[in-house]
mmCIF file of C-alpha atoms in Angstrom:
data_model
loop_
_atom_site.group_PDB
_atom_site.id
_atom_site.type_symbol
_atom_site.label_atom_id
_atom_site.label_comp_id
_atom_site.label_asym_id
_atom_site.label_seq_id
_atom_site.Cartn_x
_atom_site.Cartn_y
_atom_site.Cartn_z
ATOM 1 C CA MET A 170 0.000 0.030 0.006
ATOM 2 C CA GLU A 171 1.284 3.477 -0.882
ATOM 3 C CA TYR A 172 2.762 5.712 1.911
ATOM 4 C CA LYS A 173 0.192 8.352 1.130
ATOM 5 C CA GLU A 174 -2.668 5.954 1.836
ATOM 6 C CA HIS A 175 -1.292 5.513 5.322
ATOM 7 C CA TYR A 176 -0.552 9.207 5.903
ATOM 8 C CA HIS A 177 -3.925 9.925 7.526
ATOM 9 C CA SER A 178 -2.960 7.704 10.389
ATOM 10 C CA PHE A 179 -0.019 9.850 11.479
ATOM 11 C CA LYS A 180 -0.383 12.613 14.133
ATOM 12 C CA GLU A 181 1.155 15.853 12.734
ATOM 13 C CA ASN A 182 1.298 18.074 15.746
ATOM 14 C CA ILE A 183 3.072 15.896 18.514
ATOM 15 C CA THR A 184 4.648 18.389 20.987
ATOM 16 C CA LEU A 185 7.314 18.291 23.627
ATOM 17 C CA ASN A 186 4.512 18.068 26.276
ATOM 18 C CA ASP A 187 3.183 14.928 24.619
ATOM 19 C CA VAL A 188 6.704 13.428 24.782
ATOM 20 C CA MET A 189 7.116 14.377 28.443
ATOM 21 C CA GLN A 190 3.894 12.744 29.318
ATOM 22 C CA ASN A 191 4.871 9.473 27.684
ATOM 23 C CA MET A 192 5.519 6.899 30.468
ATOM 24 C CA GLU A 193 8.255 5.003 28.525
ATOM 25 C CA ILE A 194 10.322 8.212 28.080
ATOM 26 C CA LYS A 195 9.702 9.367 31.692
ATOM 27 C CA THR A 196 10.807 5.980 32.965
ATOM 28 C CA TYR A 197 13.991 5.872 30.723
ATOM 29 C CA ILE A 198 15.047 9.424 31.586
ATOM 30 C CA GLN A 199 14.680 8.707 35.267
ATOM 31 C CA ARG A 200 16.886 5.588 34.730
ATOM 32 C CA VAL A 201 19.514 7.666 32.915
ATOM 33 C CA ASP A 202 19.801 10.044 35.923
ATOM 34 C CA MET A 203 20.255 6.972 38.172
ATOM 35 C CA VAL A 204 22.853 5.295 35.985
ATOM 36 C CA MET A 205 24.824 8.517 35.526
ATOM 37 C CA ASP A 206 24.782 9.124 39.312
ATOM 38 C CA ILE A 207 26.131 5.642 40.023
ATOM 39 C CA MET A 208 28.782 6.211 37.421
ATOM 40 C CA GLY A 209 29.798 9.444 38.890
ATOM 41 C CA TYR A 210 28.841 11.638 35.951
ATOM 42 C CA THR A 211 27.573 15.111 36.043
ATOM 43 C CA ASP A 212 23.753 15.769 36.170
ATOM 44 C CA HIS A 213 21.841 14.205 33.167
ATOM 45 C CA SER A 214 18.396 14.555 34.750
ATOM 46 C CA SER A 215 15.367 16.368 33.382
ATOM 47 C CA ALA A 216 17.048 19.587 34.503
ATOM 48 C CA HIS A 217 19.666 19.027 31.896
ATOM 49 C CA THR A 218 17.280 17.709 29.167
ATOM 50 C CA LYS A 219 14.879 20.611 29.594
ATOM 51 C CA LEU A 220 17.518 23.261 29.368
ATOM 52 C CA VAL A 221 18.982 21.618 26.279
ATOM 53 C CA ALA A 222 15.366 21.441 24.861
ATOM 54 C CA GLU A 223 14.761 25.130 25.348
ATOM 55 C CA ASN A 224 18.261 26.258 24.196
ATOM 56 C CA ALA A 225 18.020 24.166 21.072
ATOM 57 C CA ALA A 226 14.446 25.580 20.278
ATOM 58 C CA ASN A 227 15.683 29.130 20.950
ATOM 59 C CA ILE A 228 18.669 28.805 18.554
ATOM 60 C CA LEU A 229 16.397 27.687 15.714
ATOM 61 C CA LYS A 230 13.721 30.316 16.656
ATOM 62 C CA GLU A 231 16.285 33.137 16.478
ATOM 63 C CA PHE A 232 17.769 31.911 13.259
ATOM 64 C CA GLY A 233 14.380 32.180 11.635
ATOM 65 C CA TYR A 234 13.258 28.351 11.345
ATOM 66 C CA SER A 235 9.658 27.429 11.311
ATOM 67 C CA GLU A 236 7.635 26.773 14.496
ATOM 68 C CA ARG A 237 7.533 23.047 13.819
ATOM 69 C CA ASP A 238 11.313 22.852 13.369
ATOM 70 C CA VAL A 239 11.583 24.620 16.801
ATOM 71 C CA GLU A 240 9.156 22.149 18.387
ATOM 72 C CA LEU A 241 11.154 19.224 16.790
ATOM 73 C CA ALA A 242 14.327 20.638 18.219
ATOM 74 C CA ARG A 243 12.672 20.825 21.697
ATOM 75 C CA ILE A 244 11.759 17.075 21.439
ATOM 76 C CA ALA A 245 15.371 16.114 20.225
ATOM 77 C CA GLY A 246 16.852 18.171 23.103
ATOM 78 C CA TYR A 247 14.682 16.653 25.808
ATOM 79 C CA THR A 248 15.420 13.113 24.697
ATOM 80 C CA HIS A 249 18.893 13.284 23.367
ATOM 81 C CA ASP A 250 20.595 11.457 26.387
ATOM 82 C CA ILE A 251 17.974 8.690 26.717
ATOM 83 C CA GLY A 252 20.357 5.964 25.349
ATOM 84 C CA ASN A 253 22.428 6.257 28.619
ATOM 85 C CA CYS A 254 19.689 3.980 30.301
ATOM 86 C CA ILE A 255 21.455 1.298 28.170
ATOM 87 C CA ASN A 256 25.102 2.241 28.335
ATOM 88 C CA ARG A 257 27.158 5.414 28.169
ATOM 89 C CA ASN A 258 29.193 3.963 25.252
ATOM 90 C CA LEU A 259 27.225 4.632 21.967
ATOM 91 C CA HIS A 260 24.440 6.285 23.936
ATOM 92 C CA ALA A 261 23.705 8.559 21.001
ATOM 93 C CA GLN A 262 22.976 5.708 18.702
ATOM 94 C CA THR A 263 21.035 3.578 21.140
ATOM 95 C CA GLY A 264 19.078 6.823 22.181
ATOM 96 C CA ALA A 265 18.251 7.409 18.482
ATOM 97 C CA THR A 266 16.877 3.762 18.157
ATOM 98 C CA ILE A 267 14.827 4.160 21.435
ATOM 99 C CA MET A 268 13.220 7.252 20.195
ATOM 100 C CA PHE A 269 12.569 5.974 16.709
ATOM 101 C CA GLU A 270 10.592 3.049 18.293
ATOM 102 C CA ILE A 271 8.668 5.229 20.761
ATOM 103 C CA LEU A 272 7.916 8.015 18.306
ATOM 104 C CA THR A 273 6.719 5.516 15.701
ATOM 105 C CA ARG A 274 4.371 4.154 18.145
ATOM 106 C CA MET A 275 3.179 7.677 19.061
ATOM 107 C CA GLN A 276 2.389 7.885 15.321
ATOM 108 C CA MET A 277 4.761 10.797 14.572
ATOM 109 C CA PRO A 278 5.130 11.027 10.810
ATOM 110 C CA PRO A 279 8.469 9.587 9.499
ATOM 111 C CA HIS A 280 9.438 12.968 7.935
ATOM 112 C CA GLU A 281 9.539 14.424 11.544
ATOM 113 C CA ILE A 282 10.985 11.310 13.149
ATOM 114 C CA ALA A 283 13.867 11.302 10.789
ATOM 115 C CA PRO A 284 15.641 14.707 11.793
ATOM 116 C CA ILE A 285 14.976 14.009 15.540
ATOM 117 C CA VAL A 286 16.671 10.594 15.416
ATOM 118 C CA SER A 287 19.445 11.918 13.205
ATOM 119 C CA ALA A 288 20.090 14.708 15.726
ATOM 120 C CA ILE A 289 20.208 12.402 18.686
ATOM 121 C CA GLY A 290 22.360 9.999 16.766
ATOM 122 C CA HIS A 291 24.979 12.526 15.937
ATOM 123 C CA HIS A 292 25.078 14.650 19.157
ATOM 124 C CA ASP A 293 28.091 12.993 20.711
ATOM 125 C CA GLU A 294 31.519 14.572 20.265
ATOM 126 C CA LYS A 295 33.141 11.203 19.674
ATOM 127 C CA ASP A 296 31.540 10.546 16.419
ATOM 128 C CA GLY A 297 28.955 13.141 15.704
ATOM 129 C CA ILE A 298 28.599 16.105 13.322
ATOM 130 C CA ALA A 299 25.782 18.429 12.574
ATOM 131 C CA VAL A 300 23.595 16.761 9.789
ATOM 132 C CA GLY A 301 20.777 19.210 9.746
ATOM 133 C CA PRO A 302 19.369 22.291 11.638
ATOM 134 C CA ILE A 303 17.757 20.272 14.455
ATOM 135 C CA SER A 304 21.103 18.369 14.734
ATOM 136 C CA ALA A 305 23.127 21.640 14.818
ATOM 137 C CA ALA A 306 20.927 23.270 17.326
ATOM 138 C CA LEU A 307 21.052 20.153 19.622
ATOM 139 C CA ILE A 308 24.889 19.946 19.483
ATOM 140 C CA ILE A 309 25.233 23.710 20.480
ATOM 141 C CA ALA A 310 22.626 23.518 23.233
ATOM 142 C CA ASP A 311 24.020 20.332 24.775
ATOM 143 C CA LYS A 312 27.690 21.483 24.822
ATOM 144 C CA ALA A 313 26.753 24.807 26.359
ATOM 145 C CA ASP A 314 25.338 23.113 29.469
ATOM 146 C CA VAL A 315 28.292 23.699 31.692
ATOM 147 C CA ARG A 316 27.517 24.838 35.334
ATOM 148 C CA ARG A 317 28.205 24.232 38.849
ATOM 149 C CA SER A 318 24.863 22.687 39.672
ATOM 150 C CA ARG A 319 25.660 19.783 37.333
ATOM 151 C CA VAL A 320 28.255 18.423 39.796
ATOM 152 C CA LYS A 321 26.644 15.812 42.044
ATOM 153 C CA ASN A 322 29.821 14.917 43.947
ATOM 154 C CA GLU A 323 29.729 16.750 47.255
ATOM 155 C CA ASP A 324 33.307 16.024 48.285
ATOM 156 C CA PHE A 325 35.564 18.600 46.581
ATOM 157 C CA ALA A 326 38.669 16.747 47.679
ATOM 158 C CA THR A 327 37.586 13.841 45.272
ATOM 159 C CA PHE A 328 36.740 15.927 42.241
ATOM 160 C CA ASP A 329 38.105 14.811 39.057
ATOM 161 C CA ILE A 330 38.827 17.406 36.251
ATOM 162 C CA HIS A 331 35.276 17.052 34.856
ATOM 163 C CA ASP A 332 33.779 17.942 38.314
ATOM 164 C CA ARG A 333 36.276 20.692 38.868
ATOM 165 C CA VAL A 334 35.712 22.267 35.538
ATOM 166 C CA ASN A 335 31.907 22.212 35.855
ATOM 167 C CA TYR A 336 32.132 23.421 39.510
ATOM 168 C CA ALA A 337 34.292 26.390 38.515
ATOM 169 C CA VAL A 338 31.581 27.731 36.280
ATOM 170 C CA GLU A 339 29.613 30.061 38.568
ATOM 171 C CA ASN A 340 27.294 31.245 35.635
ATOM 172 C CA SER A 341 26.593 30.330 32.074
ATOM 173 C CA PHE A 342 24.395 31.947 29.396
ATOM 174 C CA LEU A 343 23.947 30.934 25.835
ATOM 175 C CA GLU A 344 23.307 34.329 23.984
ATOM 176 C CA ILE A 345 21.737 34.430 20.435
ATOM 177 C CA ASP A 346 22.337 37.465 18.367
ATOM 178 C CA LYS A 347 19.828 37.042 15.466
ATOM 179 C CA GLU A 348 20.982 39.992 13.571
ATOM 180 C CA LYS A 349 24.700 38.989 13.516
ATOM 181 C CA LYS A 350 23.766 35.229 13.622
ATOM 182 C CA ASP A 351 26.173 34.857 16.482
ATOM 183 C CA VAL A 352 26.020 32.263 19.181
ATOM 184 C CA ASN A 353 27.853 33.361 22.308
ATOM 185 C CA LEU A 354 28.363 30.975 25.192
ATOM 186 C CA ARG A 355 29.192 33.434 28.160
ATOM 187 C CA LEU A 356 30.784 31.816 31.138
ATOM 188 C CA LYS A 357 31.878 33.222 34.514
ATOM 189 C CA VAL A 358 34.566 31.002 35.726
ATOM 190 C CA ASP A 359 36.477 30.859 39.214
ATOM 191 C CA LEU A 360 40.063 30.532 37.954
ATOM 192 C CA ASP A 361 41.122 29.539 41.334
ATOM 193 C CA ILE A 362 39.129 26.250 40.964
ATOM 194 C CA CYS A 363 39.838 25.764 37.189
ATOM 195 C CA SER A 364 42.356 27.318 34.764
ATOM 196 C CA ILE A 365 41.383 28.225 31.164
ATOM 197 C CA THR A 366 43.925 25.440 30.169
ATOM 198 C CA GLU A 367 42.023 22.898 32.106
ATOM 199 C CA TYR A 368 38.752 24.051 30.609
ATOM 200 C CA PHE A 369 40.039 23.570 27.102
ATOM 201 C CA GLU A 370 41.564 20.328 28.143
ATOM 202 C CA ILE A 371 38.065 19.019 28.671
ATOM 203 C CA PHE A 372 35.856 21.171 26.311
ATOM 204 C CA LEU A 373 38.041 22.045 23.292
ATOM 205 C CA THR A 374 36.562 19.220 21.214
ATOM 206 C CA ARG A 375 33.018 20.065 22.305
ATOM 207 C CA MET A 376 33.651 23.798 21.500
ATOM 208 C CA MET A 377 34.945 23.118 18.144
ATOM 209 C CA MET A 378 31.951 20.802 17.551
ATOM 210 C CA SER A 379 29.656 23.758 18.569
ATOM 211 C CA ALA A 380 31.518 26.169 16.246
ATOM 212 C CA LYS A 381 31.126 23.690 13.198
ATOM 213 C CA ALA A 382 27.428 23.273 14.075
ATOM 214 C CA THR A 383 26.916 27.024 14.177
ATOM 215 C CA GLU A 384 28.583 27.373 10.841
ATOM 216 C CA PHE A 385 26.087 24.672 9.477
ATOM 217 C CA LEU A 386 23.464 27.270 10.448
ATOM 218 C CA ASN A 387 25.514 30.017 8.688
ATOM 219 C CA GLY A 388 26.368 31.657 12.026
ATOM 220 C CA LYS A 389 29.489 32.088 14.109
ATOM 221 C CA PHE A 390 30.099 30.541 17.651
ATOM 222 C CA HIS A 391 32.060 32.462 20.333
ATOM 223 C CA LEU A 392 33.271 31.325 23.619
ATOM 224 C CA ILE A 393 33.464 34.267 26.179
ATOM 225 C CA ILE A 394 35.001 33.441 29.460
ATOM 226 C CA ASN A 395 35.134 36.305 32.225
ATOM 227 C CA ASP A 396 34.325 38.887 29.475
ATOM 228 C CA THR A 397 37.255 37.611 27.242
ATOM 229 C CA LYS A 398 36.505 36.172 23.871
ATOM 230 C CA LEU A 399 38.366 32.992 23.402
ATOM 231 C CA LEU A 400 36.832 31.606 20.329
#
């Protein structure tokens, strides 16, 4: 049977709210937070996913994309780390597979599922690149979430470099200049806790990935630490 004959069975306007109410997604995201906590990783709870969702949406909104693309970016942002409920390794690919299955059951049209799962499957810096606007926005939003409150380890003496770098960031703000098409990640960093060199040791690959993702959107990415532009 032709695709068009099935088209009436798809739900065209699935929103982030629909996704957040899905019991499977709720359960898996809760599991992600538990697994990451046991492994000693920074916060991957709904606080992270909601922030990434809104920042990804805001990037596309400010860059002039459609309301529907903005909503798909929200969905991709909220669910991008769901694969961690299986394993940290290859979590982007397993997360994309999980969301493909769930969104299909939710009757989202394939032409909307495709950019979401592509974005999720390409968001990790180890093997990902921007493969579309939603993908680019997700990469930028995810890599921009550096903040003290993501550190769960309460014993400063046992901090590893990831804990220390995140803890040193007292304030972070992702600023979008739609006129210049600039994406500015502004950080206030306590240099007594973490040096600029240490920040780049951990985040250089992520910042370069963000820069390339912004270029995909025909914009420029800038990293500004303590009012000094470094990228």
